[in-house]
Amino acid sequence: MTIGTTRPLRGAEHEILQALRLQGPSTRAELVRCTGLSRATVSAATSRLRDDGRVESAGAVPSRRGIGRTPERLALSVTGAVLLGVEFGHRRVTVTAMDEAHHVEGTASAGYDHETPWPRRVRAALELIQELDLEGRRILAVGLGVPGRITDREAVARSLVETFTSRVARQVRADNNARLAGLAEAVWGAGRELESFVYLRLMDGVGGALISRGAIYEGLHGAAGEFGHMTVDPTGPACRCGKRGCLEAYVSREKILEATVQRDLGALRVALDAGDARRRSIVADSGHRIGVVLANVCTALDVEGVVLGGDLLDLAHHLTDPLAAAFAANLMPERAARIAVHSGRIRQVDGALGGIALVLRDPTISLADSDSGTVPRDLKGRLTS
Ligand SMILES: [Zn+2]
């Protein structure tokens, strides 16, 4: 659909378009709540935006009981263009495509070795974009997730942005992948209803973010959220950051697999389910350590909740039950009942979706970019040159 007018937008219309861009399909009541505009203003503005073709119906809110009238949701009009999110993890790359109405058009993922050099990771990502079958569609923007502190990875991030800008889309942004995963939970997952939360991603390392009113707290050097390097025991084992006894020196995919002598998390989960007492105790101890650190963080920050993500959630209650117990036991009593620990809802695609959230939130990125290129027939050919 093309936007059929160049009529100047009024303030309320801008606010509604911005809200639909950030949070996706919304009812008029939700738009009233998040913009602070009156019902009458939202109603008049949305009807003008519909007449212009900028906004369209996204269907009714799914009814729980299947009876009664359910409110209509509105979304930005789709133009056939897509936004891409790409997460480069330590062990896999994931690509996902979404339209302006927040409908996921496709997702693809490929594994690689921990030591895989960047050019091969990039090539794997480009092959995945090709697999998504987006030929001929405009790519409005790309959001890239990169592991590690973005301040330590400036050269990598800059080079990735340059590569994707020259080959995939004109508008490209990058940020730390754990933070982006938290942002995805804030927009589409377990953090959607939370005013503020601590997001902890339990993977090869322990990263995360503090998210308040939908925005990531960056810190002075853009390095906030390094929960994995909080000291658990100053006399503990050496950590890769140069300190001793960091949370990450006890709790990471590698440390847990090493301690339990398992080759992967799937095999460990089978052993745990079968009642292996020694391995259960190692995993419970990890959960306990995470819970104590999270309780300290939440005591200081007074957030509404905690959202967990990352592959270690494959260990399910074996990890999360002791974690939640230690969390509650180490909060001040009046807070223990108020702050809940939620498991993330997005999981495998969280970092890639977070890339899309990053570009949606960036006011310098235009969704009406008529200069954006289309996906060529032979993307891979162009990409490997
Ligand atoms: Zn450390």
Coordinates of C-alpha atoms in Angstrom, one line a residue, residues 7-344:
R7 CA -1.0 16.3 4.3
P8 CA 1.1 17.7 7.3
L9 CA 0.5 15.6 10.4
R10 CA -0.8 17.1 13.6
G11 CA 0.9 16.5 17.0
A12 CA -1.6 13.8 18.1
E13 CA -1.2 12.0 14.8
H14 CA 2.6 12.0 15.2
E15 CA 2.3 10.6 18.7
I16 CA 0.0 7.8 17.6
L17 CA 2.2 6.8 14.7
Q18 CA 5.2 6.8 17.1
A19 CA 3.3 4.6 19.6
L20 CA 2.3 2.1 16.8
R21 CA 5.8 2.0 15.5
L22 CA 7.3 1.2 18.9
Q23 CA 4.7 -1.2 20.3
G24 CA 2.9 -2.6 17.3
P25 CA -0.8 -3.3 16.9
S26 CA -2.7 -1.5 19.7
T27 CA -6.3 -0.8 20.6
R28 CA -7.5 2.8 20.9
A29 CA -7.7 2.3 24.7
E30 CA -4.0 1.3 24.7
L31 CA -3.1 4.3 22.6
V32 CA -5.0 6.5 25.1
R33 CA -3.0 5.0 27.9
C34 CA 0.4 5.2 26.4
T35 CA 0.1 8.7 24.7
G36 CA -1.9 10.4 27.5
L37 CA -4.2 11.8 24.8
S38 CA -8.0 11.9 25.4
R39 CA -10.2 9.2 23.9
A40 CA -11.8 11.8 21.6
T41 CA -8.4 13.0 20.3
V42 CA -7.2 9.4 19.7
S43 CA -10.5 8.5 17.9
A44 CA -10.4 11.6 15.6
A45 CA -6.6 11.2 14.9
T46 CA -6.8 7.5 14.1
S47 CA -9.6 8.0 11.8
R48 CA -7.7 10.7 9.9
L49 CA -4.7 8.5 9.8
R50 CA -6.8 5.6 8.4
D51 CA -8.3 7.9 5.7
D52 CA -4.7 8.8 4.7
G53 CA -3.7 5.2 4.5
R54 CA -1.0 5.5 7.2
V55 CA -2.8 3.3 9.7
E56 CA -4.9 0.1 9.1
S57 CA -6.9 -2.4 11.1
A58 CA -4.8 -5.3 12.5
G59 CA -7.9 -7.3 13.4
A60 CA -9.6 -7.7 16.8
V61 CA -7.9 -8.5 20.0
P62 CA -8.0 -12.4 20.3
S63 CA -10.9 -13.1 22.6
R64 CA -10.3 -15.5 25.5
R65 CA -13.8 -16.9 25.6
G66 CA -14.7 -16.5 22.0
I67 CA -17.8 -14.4 22.9
G68 CA -18.7 -10.8 23.0
R69 CA -17.3 -7.9 21.1
T70 CA -13.6 -7.4 21.2
P71 CA -11.8 -4.1 20.5
E72 CA -10.2 -3.5 17.1
R73 CA -6.4 -3.1 17.0
L74 CA -4.7 -0.6 14.7
A75 CA -1.2 -0.9 13.2
L76 CA 1.0 1.1 10.8
S77 CA 0.0 0.3 7.2
V78 CA 2.3 -2.3 5.7
T79 CA 4.0 -1.3 2.5
G80 CA 5.6 -4.6 1.6
A81 CA 8.9 -3.5 3.1
V82 CA 10.7 -5.2 6.0
L83 CA 13.0 -4.5 8.9
L84 CA 15.7 -7.0 9.6
G85 CA 17.3 -8.0 12.9
V86 CA 20.5 -10.0 13.0
E87 CA 22.1 -11.4 16.1
F88 CA 25.7 -12.6 16.0
G89 CA 26.1 -14.8 19.0
H90 CA 29.1 -16.8 20.1
R91 CA 27.7 -19.9 18.6
R92 CA 25.1 -19.0 16.1
V93 CA 23.7 -16.2 13.9
T94 CA 20.0 -15.6 13.8
V95 CA 18.1 -13.4 11.3
T96 CA 14.5 -12.3 11.5
A97 CA 12.3 -10.1 9.3
M98 CA 9.3 -8.1 10.4
D99 CA 6.9 -5.7 8.6
E100 CA 5.8 -2.2 9.9
A101 CA 2.8 -3.8 11.7
H102 CA 5.2 -6.0 13.8
H103 CA 4.3 -9.2 11.9
V104 CA 7.3 -11.6 11.8
E105 CA 7.8 -12.5 8.2
G106 CA 10.5 -15.2 8.7
T107 CA 13.3 -16.3 10.9
A108 CA 16.4 -18.4 10.1
S109 CA 19.4 -19.5 12.2
A110 CA 22.8 -21.1 11.6
G111 CA 25.3 -22.5 14.1
Y112 CA 29.0 -21.9 13.9
D113 CA 32.0 -22.6 16.1
H114 CA 33.0 -20.3 18.9
E115 CA 36.3 -19.4 17.0
T116 CA 34.6 -18.6 13.7
P117 CA 36.1 -15.4 12.2
W118 CA 33.9 -12.4 11.5
P119 CA 33.9 -12.6 7.6
R120 CA 32.5 -16.2 7.8
R121 CA 29.9 -15.1 10.4
V122 CA 28.8 -12.3 8.1
R123 CA 28.6 -14.6 5.1
A124 CA 26.4 -17.0 7.2
A125 CA 24.1 -14.1 8.0
L126 CA 23.8 -13.0 4.4
E127 CA 23.0 -16.6 3.4
L128 CA 20.2 -16.6 6.0
I129 CA 18.8 -13.4 4.6
Q130 CA 18.7 -15.0 1.2
E131 CA 16.9 -18.0 2.7
L132 CA 14.2 -15.8 4.1
D133 CA 12.9 -15.4 0.5
L134 CA 12.5 -11.6 0.6
E135 CA 13.4 -11.1 -3.1
G136 CA 12.3 -7.8 -4.5
R137 CA 11.2 -6.5 -1.1
R138 CA 12.6 -3.3 0.3
I139 CA 14.7 -3.6 3.5
L140 CA 14.1 -0.4 5.4
A141 CA 16.7 -0.9 8.1
V142 CA 18.9 -3.5 9.8
G143 CA 19.6 -3.8 13.6
L144 CA 22.7 -5.9 14.5
G145 CA 23.4 -7.6 17.8
V146 CA 27.1 -8.1 18.6
P147 CA 28.4 -10.1 21.6
G148 CA 30.6 -8.4 24.2
R149 CA 30.7 -4.9 25.4
I150 CA 30.0 -2.7 22.4
T151 CA 32.7 -0.3 23.7
D152 CA 35.3 -3.1 23.4
R153 CA 34.0 -4.1 20.0
E154 CA 33.8 -0.7 18.4
A155 CA 36.0 -1.8 15.4
V156 CA 33.9 -5.0 14.8
A157 CA 30.6 -3.1 15.2
R158 CA 31.7 -0.3 12.8
S159 CA 32.9 -2.8 10.2
L160 CA 29.7 -4.8 10.4
V161 CA 27.6 -1.6 10.1
E162 CA 29.7 -0.6 7.0
T163 CA 29.3 -4.1 5.4
F164 CA 25.5 -4.2 5.9
T165 CA 25.1 -0.6 4.8
S166 CA 26.9 -1.2 1.6
R167 CA 25.2 -4.6 0.9
V168 CA 21.9 -4.9 2.6
A169 CA 20.2 -1.6 3.6
R170 CA 21.0 2.1 3.9
Q171 CA 20.0 2.4 7.6
V172 CA 22.0 0.1 9.9
R173 CA 22.6 0.2 13.7
A174 CA 24.4 -2.1 16.1
D175 CA 24.4 -2.7 19.9
N176 CA 25.3 -5.5 22.4
N177 CA 23.2 -8.6 21.8
A178 CA 22.3 -9.3 25.4
R179 CA 20.9 -5.7 25.7
L180 CA 19.0 -6.1 22.5
A181 CA 17.5 -9.4 23.8
G182 CA 16.3 -7.4 26.9
L183 CA 14.8 -4.8 24.6
A184 CA 12.9 -7.5 22.7
E185 CA 11.4 -8.8 25.9
A186 CA 10.4 -5.2 26.8
V187 CA 8.6 -4.7 23.5
W188 CA 7.1 -8.2 22.7
G189 CA 7.8 -10.4 25.7
A190 CA 7.8 -10.9 29.5
G191 CA 8.8 -7.2 30.1
R192 CA 5.9 -5.7 28.1
E193 CA 3.8 -5.1 31.1
L194 CA 6.6 -4.0 33.4
E195 CA 7.4 -0.4 34.0
S196 CA 11.1 -1.2 34.8
F197 CA 13.0 -4.5 35.0
V198 CA 16.4 -6.1 35.2
Y199 CA 17.0 -8.4 32.3
L200 CA 19.6 -11.1 32.7
R201 CA 20.8 -13.2 29.8
L202 CA 22.4 -16.5 30.8
M203 CA 24.4 -17.8 27.9
D204 CA 28.2 -18.3 27.3
G205 CA 28.5 -15.3 29.5
V206 CA 26.1 -13.4 31.8
G207 CA 25.0 -10.2 30.2
G208 CA 21.9 -8.0 30.6
A209 CA 20.3 -4.7 30.8
L210 CA 18.4 -2.3 33.1
I211 CA 15.3 -1.3 31.2
S212 CA 13.0 1.5 32.4
R213 CA 10.0 2.7 30.5
G214 CA 11.1 0.8 27.4
A215 CA 14.5 2.4 27.3
I216 CA 17.9 0.8 28.1
Y217 CA 20.0 2.5 30.7
E218 CA 23.3 2.9 28.9
G219 CA 25.7 4.1 31.6
L220 CA 28.5 6.7 31.1
H221 CA 30.5 4.5 28.7
G222 CA 27.6 2.5 27.2
A223 CA 28.6 -0.5 29.4
A224 CA 25.8 -0.7 31.9
G225 CA 24.4 -4.2 32.5
E226 CA 27.5 -6.2 33.2
F227 CA 25.8 -8.3 35.9
G228 CA 28.1 -11.2 35.1
H229 CA 31.1 -9.3 36.4
M230 CA 29.6 -8.5 39.8
T231 CA 31.9 -10.0 42.5
V232 CA 30.4 -13.0 44.3
D233 CA 33.6 -13.9 46.2
P234 CA 36.8 -11.8 46.0
T235 CA 38.9 -14.9 46.7
G236 CA 37.0 -17.0 44.0
P237 CA 38.3 -18.3 40.7
A238 CA 39.9 -16.0 38.1
C239 CA 37.4 -14.4 35.6
R240 CA 38.2 -13.6 32.0
C241 CA 37.7 -9.9 32.8
G242 CA 40.8 -9.9 35.0
K243 CA 39.0 -9.9 38.4
R244 CA 38.4 -12.9 40.7
G245 CA 35.1 -14.5 41.8
C246 CA 32.7 -12.8 39.3
L247 CA 29.3 -14.4 38.9
E248 CA 30.4 -15.4 35.4
A249 CA 33.4 -17.3 36.8
Y250 CA 30.8 -19.6 38.4
V251 CA 27.8 -19.4 36.1
S252 CA 28.0 -19.7 32.3
R253 CA 27.2 -22.4 29.8
E254 CA 30.8 -23.5 29.7
K255 CA 31.3 -23.5 33.5
I256 CA 28.2 -25.5 34.2
L257 CA 28.9 -28.0 31.4
E258 CA 32.5 -28.4 32.7
A259 CA 31.4 -28.9 36.3
T260 CA 28.7 -31.4 35.4
V261 CA 30.8 -33.2 32.7
Q262 CA 28.2 -32.9 30.0
R263 CA 28.7 -32.1 26.3
D264 CA 25.6 -29.8 25.9
L265 CA 22.6 -28.4 27.8
G266 CA 20.2 -31.0 26.2
A267 CA 22.2 -33.9 27.7
L268 CA 22.5 -32.1 31.0
R269 CA 18.7 -31.6 31.1
V270 CA 18.1 -35.3 30.5
A271 CA 20.4 -36.1 33.4
L272 CA 18.7 -33.6 35.7
D273 CA 15.2 -34.9 34.8
A274 CA 16.4 -38.4 35.5
G275 CA 17.2 -37.3 39.1
D276 CA 21.1 -37.2 39.0
A277 CA 21.6 -35.7 42.5
R278 CA 25.2 -34.5 42.0
R279 CA 24.4 -32.6 38.8
R280 CA 21.2 -31.3 40.3
S281 CA 23.1 -29.8 43.2
I282 CA 25.7 -28.1 40.8
V283 CA 22.9 -26.5 38.8
A284 CA 21.0 -25.5 42.0
D285 CA 24.1 -23.9 43.3
S286 CA 24.4 -21.9 40.1
G287 CA 20.8 -20.8 40.4
H288 CA 21.4 -19.8 44.0
R289 CA 24.4 -17.6 43.1
I290 CA 22.4 -15.9 40.3
G291 CA 19.5 -15.3 42.7
V292 CA 21.6 -13.7 45.3
V293 CA 23.2 -11.3 42.8
L294 CA 19.8 -10.4 41.3
A295 CA 18.4 -9.7 44.8
N296 CA 21.3 -7.3 45.5
V297 CA 20.8 -5.6 42.2
C298 CA 17.0 -5.3 42.8
T299 CA 17.5 -4.0 46.3
A300 CA 19.6 -1.2 45.0
L301 CA 17.5 -0.4 42.0
D302 CA 13.9 -0.9 43.2
V303 CA 12.6 -2.2 39.8
E304 CA 9.3 -3.8 39.2
G305 CA 10.6 -7.2 38.1
V306 CA 13.3 -9.5 36.7
V307 CA 13.2 -11.1 33.3
L308 CA 15.6 -14.0 32.5
G309 CA 16.7 -15.1 29.1
G310 CA 19.4 -17.2 27.4
D311 CA 20.1 -20.8 26.7
L312 CA 20.6 -21.8 30.3
L313 CA 16.8 -21.5 30.7
D314 CA 16.8 -24.9 28.9
L315 CA 17.6 -26.3 32.4
A316 CA 14.1 -25.0 33.4
H317 CA 13.1 -25.4 37.0
H318 CA 16.3 -27.2 37.9
L319 CA 17.9 -23.7 37.6
T320 CA 15.0 -21.3 38.0
D321 CA 13.5 -22.7 41.2
P322 CA 16.7 -22.4 43.4
L323 CA 17.3 -19.0 41.6
A324 CA 13.8 -17.7 42.6
A325 CA 14.2 -19.1 46.1
A326 CA 17.5 -17.4 46.7
F327 CA 16.2 -14.2 45.1
A328 CA 13.2 -14.0 47.5
A329 CA 15.3 -15.0 50.5
N330 CA 17.8 -12.2 49.9
L331 CA 15.4 -9.3 49.2
M332 CA 14.2 -7.1 52.0
P333 CA 11.0 -8.9 53.2
E334 CA 8.6 -6.2 52.1
R335 CA 10.0 -6.3 48.6
A336 CA 10.1 -10.1 48.3
A337 CA 6.4 -10.3 47.6
R338 CA 6.4 -7.5 45.1
I339 CA 9.2 -8.3 42.7
A340 CA 8.6 -11.3 40.5
V341 CA 11.1 -13.3 38.4
H342 CA 9.8 -14.0 34.9
S343 CA 11.3 -16.3 32.3
G344 CA 11.7 -14.6 28.9

